[in-house]
Amino acid sequence: MKKTAWISTMATSVALMSVLTGCGAPSSDNRTSSTGATPSAGGPTLVLATSADYKPYEFHDTSSGQDKIVGFDMDVANAIAKQLHFNIKVEDMDFDGLIGALQSGRADFVIAGMTPTAERKKSVDFSDVYYQATNIVLTKKGHAVKSLDDLKGETVAAQLGSVQETAAKAIPGVKVESLNTIPNVVQEVVTNRAQAAVIEDTVAKGYVQNNPSLQINEIPGVKSNGSAIAFPKGSKWVSKFNTAIEKMKQDGELQQLADKWFSGQK
Ligand code: ARG
């Protein structure tokens, strides 16, 4: 019963996505650009847009003293670039500005743990799915959520423009708080401004490991999200990327990268 409720709410609320992501407006607080690619002599340079607030998919690593955007997605993109002989220039922006960046030609592709929803497919093209994850409900320890009904009357945080925001909005009787970045979403729960957040399991696990006051609630039947690379409509790169992704699936490179970034998680 609950299971069905979650799945159908996920499906029926997909229409919301056009409102949330289809406007193409650049977000007001775009973050700084940074380059993060191994140069490939002679090839074209493609602009990769991402929202580097999504560890372990993409995040800022300053441990070397330099600000670098790293993560699973960056390794996948670099491996594809190596196969197809192009260079990458990384643009970091808010998640809800990514589709607009493709539509306005400011980016050649988006790799951001992005789920290829039917609604987004109206605005952009997607590669094949390269990774699967599941949504969970993040709460403070001791606030167990066994079904979506347990959230009635509560404030639920989610990332602006994400499928998790759509899922949160479809939960009956909750107030949804939409924030630009995942650290901000988690912070709402940590500081009790929200009682729960809808986040991908792979991302939530890192926060829970570092903050013992948080807990992950797996809701049975929660829909899984695939990640795919997005392109401007009609981009000639889609089929080339698919060939490269397929090769990485076949020769185990994709699994190796998943083990590197998600090991101990799944
Ligand atoms: N998979 C979810 C979506 O496509 C969330 C992705 C968020 N990605 C990010 N880099 N913040 O809506």
PDB file of C-alpha atoms and ligand atoms in Angstrom:
ATOM      1  CA  MET A   1       0.000   0.000   0.000  1.00  0.00           C
ATOM      2  CA  LYS A   2       2.645   2.489   1.094  1.00  0.00           C
ATOM      3  CA  LYS A   3       4.904   1.100  -1.563  1.00  0.00           C
ATOM      4  CA  THR A   4       2.377   1.825  -4.265  1.00  0.00           C
ATOM      5  CA  ALA A   5       1.744   5.276  -2.864  1.00  0.00           C
ATOM      6  CA  TRP A   6       5.396   6.284  -3.139  1.00  0.00           C
ATOM      7  CA  ILE A   7       5.828   4.933  -6.644  1.00  0.00           C
ATOM      8  CA  SER A   8       2.688   6.563  -7.959  1.00  0.00           C
ATOM      9  CA  THR A   9       3.462   9.871  -6.304  1.00  0.00           C
ATOM     10  CA  MET A  10       6.875   9.805  -7.930  1.00  0.00           C
ATOM     11  CA  ALA A  11       5.233   9.195 -11.285  1.00  0.00           C
ATOM     12  CA  THR A  12       2.381  11.653 -11.095  1.00  0.00           C
ATOM     13  CA  SER A  13       4.558  14.455  -9.861  1.00  0.00           C
ATOM     14  CA  VAL A  14       6.922  14.247 -12.801  1.00  0.00           C
ATOM     15  CA  ALA A  15       4.895  17.010 -14.425  1.00  0.00           C
ATOM     16  CA  LEU A  16       6.216  19.395 -11.825  1.00  0.00           C
ATOM     17  CA  MET A  17       9.656  19.086 -13.302  1.00  0.00           C
ATOM     18  CA  SER A  18       8.835  21.402 -16.170  1.00  0.00           C
ATOM     19  CA  VAL A  19       8.084  24.153 -13.731  1.00  0.00           C
ATOM     20  CA  LEU A  20      11.210  23.402 -11.771  1.00  0.00           C
ATOM     21  CA  THR A  21      13.782  22.861 -14.478  1.00  0.00           C
ATOM     22  CA  GLY A  22      12.283  23.851 -17.784  1.00  0.00           C
ATOM     23  CA  CYS A  23      12.534  27.584 -17.380  1.00  0.00           C
ATOM     24  CA  GLY A  24      16.147  27.777 -18.496  1.00  0.00           C
ATOM     25  CA  ALA A  25      16.906  30.695 -16.229  1.00  0.00           C
ATOM     26  CA  PRO A  26      20.468  30.742 -14.964  1.00  0.00           C
ATOM     27  CA  SER A  27      20.618  30.573 -11.187  1.00  0.00           C
ATOM     28  CA  SER A  28      21.481  33.760  -9.438  1.00  0.00           C
ATOM     29  CA  ASP A  29      24.387  32.469  -7.424  1.00  0.00           C
ATOM     30  CA  ASN A  30      26.384  30.535  -9.977  1.00  0.00           C
ATOM     31  CA  ARG A  31      29.560  29.287  -8.460  1.00  0.00           C
ATOM     32  CA  THR A  32      33.031  29.776  -9.827  1.00  0.00           C
ATOM     33  CA  SER A  33      34.231  27.919 -12.877  1.00  0.00           C
ATOM     34  CA  SER A  34      37.159  25.631 -12.677  1.00  0.00           C
ATOM     35  CA  THR A  35      38.988  23.413 -15.097  1.00  0.00           C
ATOM     36  CA  GLY A  36      39.577  19.839 -14.195  1.00  0.00           C
ATOM     37  CA  ALA A  37      40.608  17.832 -17.184  1.00  0.00           C
ATOM     38  CA  THR A  38      43.597  16.087 -18.504  1.00  0.00           C
ATOM     39  CA  PRO A  39      44.386  17.872 -21.755  1.00  0.00           C
ATOM     40  CA  SER A  40      44.112  15.764 -24.879  1.00  0.00           C
ATOM     41  CA  ALA A  41      46.325  17.314 -27.504  1.00  0.00           C
ATOM     42  CA  GLY A  42      44.543  18.566 -30.556  1.00  0.00           C
ATOM     43  CA  GLY A  43      40.974  17.554 -29.732  1.00  0.00           C
ATOM     44  CA  PRO A  44      38.032  19.930 -29.255  1.00  0.00           C
ATOM     45  CA  THR A  45      37.218  21.354 -25.818  1.00  0.00           C
ATOM     46  CA  LEU A  46      33.760  20.575 -24.478  1.00  0.00           C
ATOM     47  CA  VAL A  47      32.192  22.498 -21.637  1.00  0.00           C
ATOM     48  CA  LEU A  48      31.061  20.124 -18.882  1.00  0.00           C
ATOM     49  CA  ALA A  49      28.485  21.696 -16.561  1.00  0.00           C
ATOM     50  CA  THR A  50      27.891  20.192 -13.148  1.00  0.00           C
ATOM     51  CA  SER A  51      26.705  21.034  -9.663  1.00  0.00           C
ATOM     52  CA  ALA A  52      29.687  20.113  -7.519  1.00  0.00           C
ATOM     53  CA  ASP A  53      27.762  19.749  -4.284  1.00  0.00           C
ATOM     54  CA  TYR A  54      27.184  16.038  -4.665  1.00  0.00           C
ATOM     55  CA  LYS A  55      29.842  13.928  -3.032  1.00  0.00           C
ATOM     56  CA  PRO A  56      30.897  11.295  -4.168  1.00  0.00           C
ATOM     57  CA  TYR A  57      29.579  12.136  -7.674  1.00  0.00           C
ATOM     58  CA  GLU A  58      31.133  15.626  -7.876  1.00  0.00           C
ATOM     59  CA  PHE A  59      32.552  17.828  -5.155  1.00  0.00           C
ATOM     60  CA  HIS A  60      35.293  20.331  -4.398  1.00  0.00           C
ATOM     61  CA  ASP A  61      38.493  18.784  -3.107  1.00  0.00           C
ATOM     62  CA  THR A  62      40.878  21.297  -1.577  1.00  0.00           C
ATOM     63  CA  SER A  63      43.100  18.753   0.193  1.00  0.00           C
ATOM     64  CA  SER A  64      45.998  19.399  -2.209  1.00  0.00           C
ATOM     65  CA  GLY A  65      45.838  23.119  -1.501  1.00  0.00           C
ATOM     66  CA  GLN A  66      44.170  23.624  -4.873  1.00  0.00           C
ATOM     67  CA  ASP A  67      40.415  23.710  -5.456  1.00  0.00           C
ATOM     68  CA  LYS A  68      39.628  20.748  -7.733  1.00  0.00           C
ATOM     69  CA  ILE A  69      36.299  19.283  -8.704  1.00  0.00           C
ATOM     70  CA  VAL A  70      36.579  15.517  -8.333  1.00  0.00           C
ATOM     71  CA  GLY A  71      34.322  12.477  -7.974  1.00  0.00           C
ATOM     72  CA  PHE A  72      32.801   9.533  -9.774  1.00  0.00           C
ATOM     73  CA  ASP A  73      31.191  11.666 -12.482  1.00  0.00           C
ATOM     74  CA  MET A  74      34.438  13.541 -13.157  1.00  0.00           C
ATOM     75  CA  ASP A  75      36.310  10.241 -13.564  1.00  0.00           C
ATOM     76  CA  VAL A  76      33.583   8.947 -15.899  1.00  0.00           C
ATOM     77  CA  ALA A  77      33.748  12.158 -17.955  1.00  0.00           C
ATOM     78  CA  ASN A  78      37.538  12.066 -18.131  1.00  0.00           C
ATOM     79  CA  ALA A  79      37.498   8.405 -19.209  1.00  0.00           C
ATOM     80  CA  ILE A  80      35.002   9.245 -21.980  1.00  0.00           C
ATOM     81  CA  ALA A  81      37.118  12.261 -23.008  1.00  0.00           C
ATOM     82  CA  LYS A  82      40.161  10.016 -23.258  1.00  0.00           C
ATOM     83  CA  GLN A  83      38.304   7.571 -25.510  1.00  0.00           C
ATOM     84  CA  LEU A  84      36.782  10.262 -27.714  1.00  0.00           C
ATOM     85  CA  HIS A  85      39.809  12.597 -27.666  1.00  0.00           C
ATOM     86  CA  PHE A  86      38.329  15.810 -26.359  1.00  0.00           C
ATOM     87  CA  ASN A  87      39.338  18.227 -23.611  1.00  0.00           C
ATOM     88  CA  ILE A  88      37.052  19.272 -20.784  1.00  0.00           C
ATOM     89  CA  LYS A  89      36.351  22.661 -19.262  1.00  0.00           C
ATOM     90  CA  VAL A  90      34.284  22.323 -16.075  1.00  0.00           C
ATOM     91  CA  GLU A  91      31.603  24.872 -15.149  1.00  0.00           C
ATOM     92  CA  ASP A  92      30.171  24.579 -11.653  1.00  0.00           C
ATOM     93  CA  MET A  93      26.654  25.920 -11.086  1.00  0.00           C
ATOM     94  CA  ASP A  94      23.486  25.292  -9.131  1.00  0.00           C
ATOM     95  CA  PHE A  95      21.719  22.065 -10.045  1.00  0.00           C
ATOM     96  CA  ASP A  96      18.574  23.835 -11.190  1.00  0.00           C
ATOM     97  CA  GLY A  97      20.571  25.886 -13.725  1.00  0.00           C
ATOM     98  CA  LEU A  98      22.060  22.895 -15.548  1.00  0.00           C
ATOM     99  CA  ILE A  99      19.273  22.224 -18.051  1.00  0.00           C
ATOM    100  CA  GLY A 100      19.158  25.927 -18.885  1.00  0.00           C
ATOM    101  CA  ALA A 101      22.927  25.917 -19.486  1.00  0.00           C
ATOM    102  CA  LEU A 102      22.472  23.185 -22.099  1.00  0.00           C
ATOM    103  CA  GLN A 103      19.505  24.892 -23.713  1.00  0.00           C
ATOM    104  CA  SER A 104      21.323  28.213 -24.022  1.00  0.00           C
ATOM    105  CA  GLY A 105      24.476  26.597 -25.422  1.00  0.00           C
ATOM    106  CA  ARG A 106      26.615  27.505 -22.411  1.00  0.00           C
ATOM    107  CA  ALA A 107      27.454  23.833 -21.882  1.00  0.00           C
ATOM    108  CA  ASP A 108      28.064  20.891 -24.214  1.00  0.00           C
ATOM    109  CA  PHE A 109      27.117  18.257 -21.677  1.00  0.00           C
ATOM    110  CA  VAL A 110      25.981  17.898 -18.076  1.00  0.00           C
ATOM    111  CA  ILE A 111      27.209  15.172 -15.788  1.00  0.00           C
ATOM    112  CA  ALA A 112      25.720  15.682 -12.350  1.00  0.00           C
ATOM    113  CA  GLY A 113      24.154  12.431 -11.172  1.00  0.00           C
ATOM    114  CA  MET A 114      21.198  13.578 -13.231  1.00  0.00           C
ATOM    115  CA  THR A 115      18.177  11.325 -13.625  1.00  0.00           C
ATOM    116  CA  PRO A 116      16.809  11.119 -17.165  1.00  0.00           C
ATOM    117  CA  THR A 117      13.152  11.933 -16.459  1.00  0.00           C
ATOM    118  CA  ALA A 118      10.484  12.123 -19.153  1.00  0.00           C
ATOM    119  CA  GLU A 119      10.001  15.794 -18.335  1.00  0.00           C
ATOM    120  CA  ARG A 120      13.682  16.667 -18.755  1.00  0.00           C
ATOM    121  CA  LYS A 121      13.760  14.697 -22.014  1.00  0.00           C
ATOM    122  CA  LYS A 122      11.451  17.353 -23.455  1.00  0.00           C
ATOM    123  CA  SER A 123      14.290  19.868 -23.072  1.00  0.00           C
ATOM    124  CA  VAL A 124      17.506  17.850 -23.432  1.00  0.00           C
ATOM    125  CA  ASP A 125      18.843  14.539 -24.771  1.00  0.00           C
ATOM    126  CA  PHE A 126      20.301  11.894 -22.451  1.00  0.00           C
ATOM    127  CA  SER A 127      22.957   9.229 -22.767  1.00  0.00           C
ATOM    128  CA  ASP A 128      22.334   5.707 -21.541  1.00  0.00           C
ATOM    129  CA  VAL A 129      22.186   5.318 -17.766  1.00  0.00           C
ATOM    130  CA  TYR A 130      25.652   4.802 -16.252  1.00  0.00           C
ATOM    131  CA  TYR A 131      24.743   4.376 -12.564  1.00  0.00           C
ATOM    132  CA  GLN A 132      21.733   3.455 -10.386  1.00  0.00           C
ATOM    133  CA  ALA A 133      20.890   4.785  -6.928  1.00  0.00           C
ATOM    134  CA  THR A 134      17.871   4.944  -4.621  1.00  0.00           C
ATOM    135  CA  ASN A 135      16.176   7.724  -2.683  1.00  0.00           C
ATOM    136  CA  ILE A 136      16.135   7.567   1.100  1.00  0.00           C
ATOM    137  CA  VAL A 137      14.742   9.784   3.840  1.00  0.00           C
ATOM    138  CA  LEU A 138      17.437  11.408   5.990  1.00  0.00           C
ATOM    139  CA  THR A 139      16.479  12.318   9.558  1.00  0.00           C
ATOM    140  CA  LYS A 140      18.037  12.963  12.950  1.00  0.00           C
ATOM    141  CA  LYS A 141      18.814   9.777  14.856  1.00  0.00           C
ATOM    142  CA  GLY A 142      15.776   8.628  16.792  1.00  0.00           C
ATOM    143  CA  HIS A 143      13.272   9.975  14.282  1.00  0.00           C
ATOM    144  CA  ALA A 144      12.524   6.725  12.511  1.00  0.00           C
ATOM    145  CA  VAL A 145      10.508   7.036   9.317  1.00  0.00           C
ATOM    146  CA  LYS A 146       8.934   3.749   8.293  1.00  0.00           C
ATOM    147  CA  SER A 147       6.388   5.092   5.859  1.00  0.00           C
ATOM    148  CA  LEU A 148       5.680   8.432   4.241  1.00  0.00           C
ATOM    149  CA  ASP A 149       2.735   8.873   6.620  1.00  0.00           C
ATOM    150  CA  ASP A 150       5.248   9.329   9.449  1.00  0.00           C
ATOM    151  CA  LEU A 151       6.261  12.628   7.801  1.00  0.00           C
ATOM    152  CA  LYS A 152       2.781  14.224   8.001  1.00  0.00           C
ATOM    153  CA  GLY A 153       2.938  17.752   9.354  1.00  0.00           C
ATOM    154  CA  GLU A 154       6.727  17.898   9.085  1.00  0.00           C
ATOM    155  CA  THR A 155       9.118  20.012   7.037  1.00  0.00           C
ATOM    156  CA  VAL A 156      11.013  18.034   4.413  1.00  0.00           C
ATOM    157  CA  ALA A 157      14.090  19.476   2.683  1.00  0.00           C
ATOM    158  CA  ALA A 158      15.286  18.643  -0.829  1.00  0.00           C
ATOM    159  CA  GLN A 159      17.499  20.093  -3.546  1.00  0.00           C
ATOM    160  CA  LEU A 160      15.872  22.659  -5.821  1.00  0.00           C
ATOM    161  CA  GLY A 161      15.101  21.218  -9.244  1.00  0.00           C
ATOM    162  CA  SER A 162      15.914  17.627  -8.294  1.00  0.00           C
ATOM    163  CA  VAL A 163      13.759  14.528  -8.607  1.00  0.00           C
ATOM    164  CA  GLN A 164      14.014  14.340  -4.815  1.00  0.00           C
ATOM    165  CA  GLU A 165      12.262  17.707  -4.603  1.00  0.00           C
ATOM    166  CA  THR A 166       9.523  16.345  -6.845  1.00  0.00           C
ATOM    167  CA  ALA A 167       9.243  13.271  -4.632  1.00  0.00           C
ATOM    168  CA  ALA A 168       9.095  15.398  -1.472  1.00  0.00           C
ATOM    169  CA  LYS A 169       6.370  17.615  -2.933  1.00  0.00           C
ATOM    170  CA  ALA A 170       4.306  14.531  -3.639  1.00  0.00           C
ATOM    171  CA  ILE A 171       4.291  13.392   0.000  1.00  0.00           C
ATOM    172  CA  PRO A 172       0.869  14.306   1.409  1.00  0.00           C
ATOM    173  CA  GLY A 173       0.743  16.779   4.286  1.00  0.00           C
ATOM    174  CA  VAL A 174       4.367  17.935   4.379  1.00  0.00           C
ATOM    175  CA  LYS A 175       5.929  21.362   3.942  1.00  0.00           C
ATOM    176  CA  VAL A 176       8.773  21.186   1.438  1.00  0.00           C
ATOM    177  CA  GLU A 177      11.831  23.359   1.742  1.00  0.00           C
ATOM    178  CA  SER A 178      13.866  23.574  -1.449  1.00  0.00           C
ATOM    179  CA  LEU A 179      17.535  24.552  -1.230  1.00  0.00           C
ATOM    180  CA  ASN A 180      20.214  25.115  -3.844  1.00  0.00           C
ATOM    181  CA  THR A 181      22.844  22.707  -2.583  1.00  0.00           C
ATOM    182  CA  ILE A 182      22.927  19.332  -0.872  1.00  0.00           C
ATOM    183  CA  PRO A 183      25.094  20.583   2.041  1.00  0.00           C
ATOM    184  CA  ASN A 184      22.361  23.164   2.692  1.00  0.00           C
ATOM    185  CA  VAL A 185      19.686  20.469   2.511  1.00  0.00           C
ATOM    186  CA  VAL A 186      21.529  18.322   5.060  1.00  0.00           C
ATOM    187  CA  GLN A 187      22.147  21.366   7.259  1.00  0.00           C
ATOM    188  CA  GLU A 188      18.388  21.925   7.531  1.00  0.00           C
ATOM    189  CA  VAL A 189      18.051  18.504   9.137  1.00  0.00           C
ATOM    190  CA  VAL A 190      21.145  18.894  11.327  1.00  0.00           C
ATOM    191  CA  THR A 191      19.823  22.182  12.722  1.00  0.00           C
ATOM    192  CA  ASN A 192      16.226  20.867  13.037  1.00  0.00           C
ATOM    193  CA  ARG A 193      14.805  23.453  10.640  1.00  0.00           C
ATOM    194  CA  ALA A 194      13.566  20.420   8.686  1.00  0.00           C
ATOM    195  CA  GLN A 195      12.657  17.086  10.241  1.00  0.00           C
ATOM    196  CA  ALA A 196      13.645  15.111   7.160  1.00  0.00           C
ATOM    197  CA  ALA A 197      15.260  15.350   3.728  1.00  0.00           C
ATOM    198  CA  VAL A 198      14.847  13.268   0.579  1.00  0.00           C
ATOM    199  CA  ILE A 199      18.335  12.441  -0.747  1.00  0.00           C
ATOM    200  CA  GLU A 200      20.008   9.734  -2.808  1.00  0.00           C
ATOM    201  CA  ASP A 201      21.375   6.864  -0.714  1.00  0.00           C
ATOM    202  CA  THR A 202      24.884   7.099  -2.193  1.00  0.00           C
ATOM    203  CA  VAL A 203      25.131  10.770  -1.216  1.00  0.00           C
ATOM    204  CA  ALA A 204      23.411  10.461   2.179  1.00  0.00           C
ATOM    205  CA  LYS A 205      25.783   7.691   3.301  1.00  0.00           C
ATOM    206  CA  GLY A 206      28.757  10.062   3.300  1.00  0.00           C
ATOM    207  CA  TYR A 207      26.942  12.568   5.511  1.00  0.00           C
ATOM    208  CA  VAL A 208      25.809   9.906   7.967  1.00  0.00           C
ATOM    209  CA  GLN A 209      29.364   8.517   8.211  1.00  0.00           C
ATOM    210  CA  ASN A 210      30.606  11.978   9.155  1.00  0.00           C
ATOM    211  CA  ASN A 211      27.701  12.943  11.384  1.00  0.00           C
ATOM    212  CA  PRO A 212      26.489  10.304  13.863  1.00  0.00           C
ATOM    213  CA  SER A 213      23.446  12.432  14.755  1.00  0.00           C
ATOM    214  CA  LEU A 214      21.905  11.592  11.363  1.00  0.00           C
ATOM    215  CA  GLN A 215      20.147   8.455  10.205  1.00  0.00           C
ATOM    216  CA  ILE A 216      19.075   6.951   6.909  1.00  0.00           C
ATOM    217  CA  ASN A 217      15.533   5.622   6.577  1.00  0.00           C
ATOM    218  CA  GLU A 218      14.971   3.237   3.724  1.00  0.00           C
ATOM    219  CA  ILE A 219      11.355   3.327   2.650  1.00  0.00           C
ATOM    220  CA  PRO A 220      10.300   0.071   1.013  1.00  0.00           C
ATOM    221  CA  GLY A 221       9.558   0.411  -2.672  1.00  0.00           C
ATOM    222  CA  VAL A 222      11.237   3.775  -3.084  1.00  0.00           C
ATOM    223  CA  LYS A 223      11.968   4.324  -6.713  1.00  0.00           C
ATOM    224  CA  SER A 224      15.525   4.121  -7.919  1.00  0.00           C
ATOM    225  CA  ASN A 225      17.161   6.888  -9.914  1.00  0.00           C
ATOM    226  CA  GLY A 226      19.487   6.246 -12.781  1.00  0.00           C
ATOM    227  CA  SER A 227      22.181   8.778 -13.650  1.00  0.00           C
ATOM    228  CA  ALA A 228      22.722   9.747 -17.275  1.00  0.00           C
ATOM    229  CA  ILE A 229      24.653  12.446 -19.113  1.00  0.00           C
ATOM    230  CA  ALA A 230      22.554  15.273 -20.589  1.00  0.00           C
ATOM    231  CA  PHE A 231      23.166  17.134 -23.863  1.00  0.00           C
ATOM    232  CA  PRO A 232      21.538  19.924 -25.843  1.00  0.00           C
ATOM    233  CA  LYS A 233      18.762  18.484 -28.014  1.00  0.00           C
ATOM    234  CA  GLY A 234      20.166  16.931 -31.186  1.00  0.00           C
ATOM    235  CA  SER A 235      23.779  16.875 -29.988  1.00  0.00           C
ATOM    236  CA  LYS A 236      26.017  14.694 -32.128  1.00  0.00           C
ATOM    237  CA  TRP A 237      27.841  13.613 -28.963  1.00  0.00           C
ATOM    238  CA  VAL A 238      25.034  11.432 -27.560  1.00  0.00           C
ATOM    239  CA  SER A 239      25.771   8.347 -29.667  1.00  0.00           C
ATOM    240  CA  LYS A 240      29.530   8.786 -29.309  1.00  0.00           C
ATOM    241  CA  PHE A 241      29.203   8.991 -25.521  1.00  0.00           C
ATOM    242  CA  ASN A 242      26.940   5.918 -25.536  1.00  0.00           C
ATOM    243  CA  THR A 243      29.566   3.924 -27.417  1.00  0.00           C
ATOM    244  CA  ALA A 244      32.196   5.026 -24.892  1.00  0.00           C
ATOM    245  CA  ILE A 245      29.928   4.202 -21.918  1.00  0.00           C
ATOM    246  CA  GLU A 246      29.132   0.781 -23.386  1.00  0.00           C
ATOM    247  CA  LYS A 247      32.841   0.030 -23.742  1.00  0.00           C
ATOM    248  CA  MET A 248      33.410   1.064 -20.112  1.00  0.00           C
ATOM    249  CA  LYS A 249      30.565  -1.236 -19.023  1.00  0.00           C
ATOM    250  CA  GLN A 250      32.020  -4.137 -21.012  1.00  0.00           C
ATOM    251  CA  ASP A 251      35.659  -3.792 -19.982  1.00  0.00           C
ATOM    252  CA  GLY A 252      34.869  -3.191 -16.299  1.00  0.00           C
ATOM    253  CA  GLU A 253      36.203   0.386 -16.122  1.00  0.00           C
ATOM    254  CA  LEU A 254      32.814   1.757 -15.027  1.00  0.00           C
ATOM    255  CA  GLN A 255      32.575  -0.823 -12.235  1.00  0.00           C
ATOM    256  CA  GLN A 256      36.121   0.006 -11.161  1.00  0.00           C
ATOM    257  CA  LEU A 257      35.240   3.681 -10.882  1.00  0.00           C
ATOM    258  CA  ALA A 258      32.036   2.851  -8.992  1.00  0.00           C
ATOM    259  CA  ASP A 259      34.082   0.712  -6.564  1.00  0.00           C
ATOM    260  CA  LYS A 260      36.579   3.554  -6.158  1.00  0.00           C
ATOM    261  CA  TRP A 261      33.958   6.160  -5.219  1.00  0.00           C
ATOM    262  CA  PHE A 262      31.069   4.161  -3.753  1.00  0.00           C
ATOM    263  CA  SER A 263      32.916   1.232  -2.114  1.00  0.00           C
ATOM    264  CA  GLY A 264      31.641   0.339   1.286  1.00  0.00           C
ATOM    265  CA  GLN A 265      28.375   1.951   0.273  1.00  0.00           C
ATOM    266  CA  LYS A 266      26.537  -0.594  -1.859  1.00  0.00           C
TER     267      LYS A 266
HETATM  268  N1  ARG B   1      19.401  12.441  -9.339  1.00  0.00           N
HETATM  269  C1  ARG B   1      18.744  13.625  -8.887  1.00  0.00           C
HETATM  270  C2  ARG B   1      18.144  14.399 -10.047  1.00  0.00           C
HETATM  271  O1  ARG B   1      18.506  14.160 -11.168  1.00  0.00           O
HETATM  272  C3  ARG B   1      19.631  14.546  -8.104  1.00  0.00           C
HETATM  273  C4  ARG B   1      20.897  14.952  -8.754  1.00  0.00           C
HETATM  274  C5  ARG B   1      21.596  16.063  -8.012  1.00  0.00           C
HETATM  275  N2  ARG B   1      22.881  16.307  -8.552  1.00  0.00           N
HETATM  276  C6  ARG B   1      23.783  17.225  -8.094  1.00  0.00           C
HETATM  277  N3  ARG B   1      24.939  17.304  -8.685  1.00  0.00           N
HETATM  278  N4  ARG B   1      23.453  17.972  -7.102  1.00  0.00           N
HETATM  279  O2  ARG B   1      17.287  15.243  -9.865  1.00  0.00           O
END
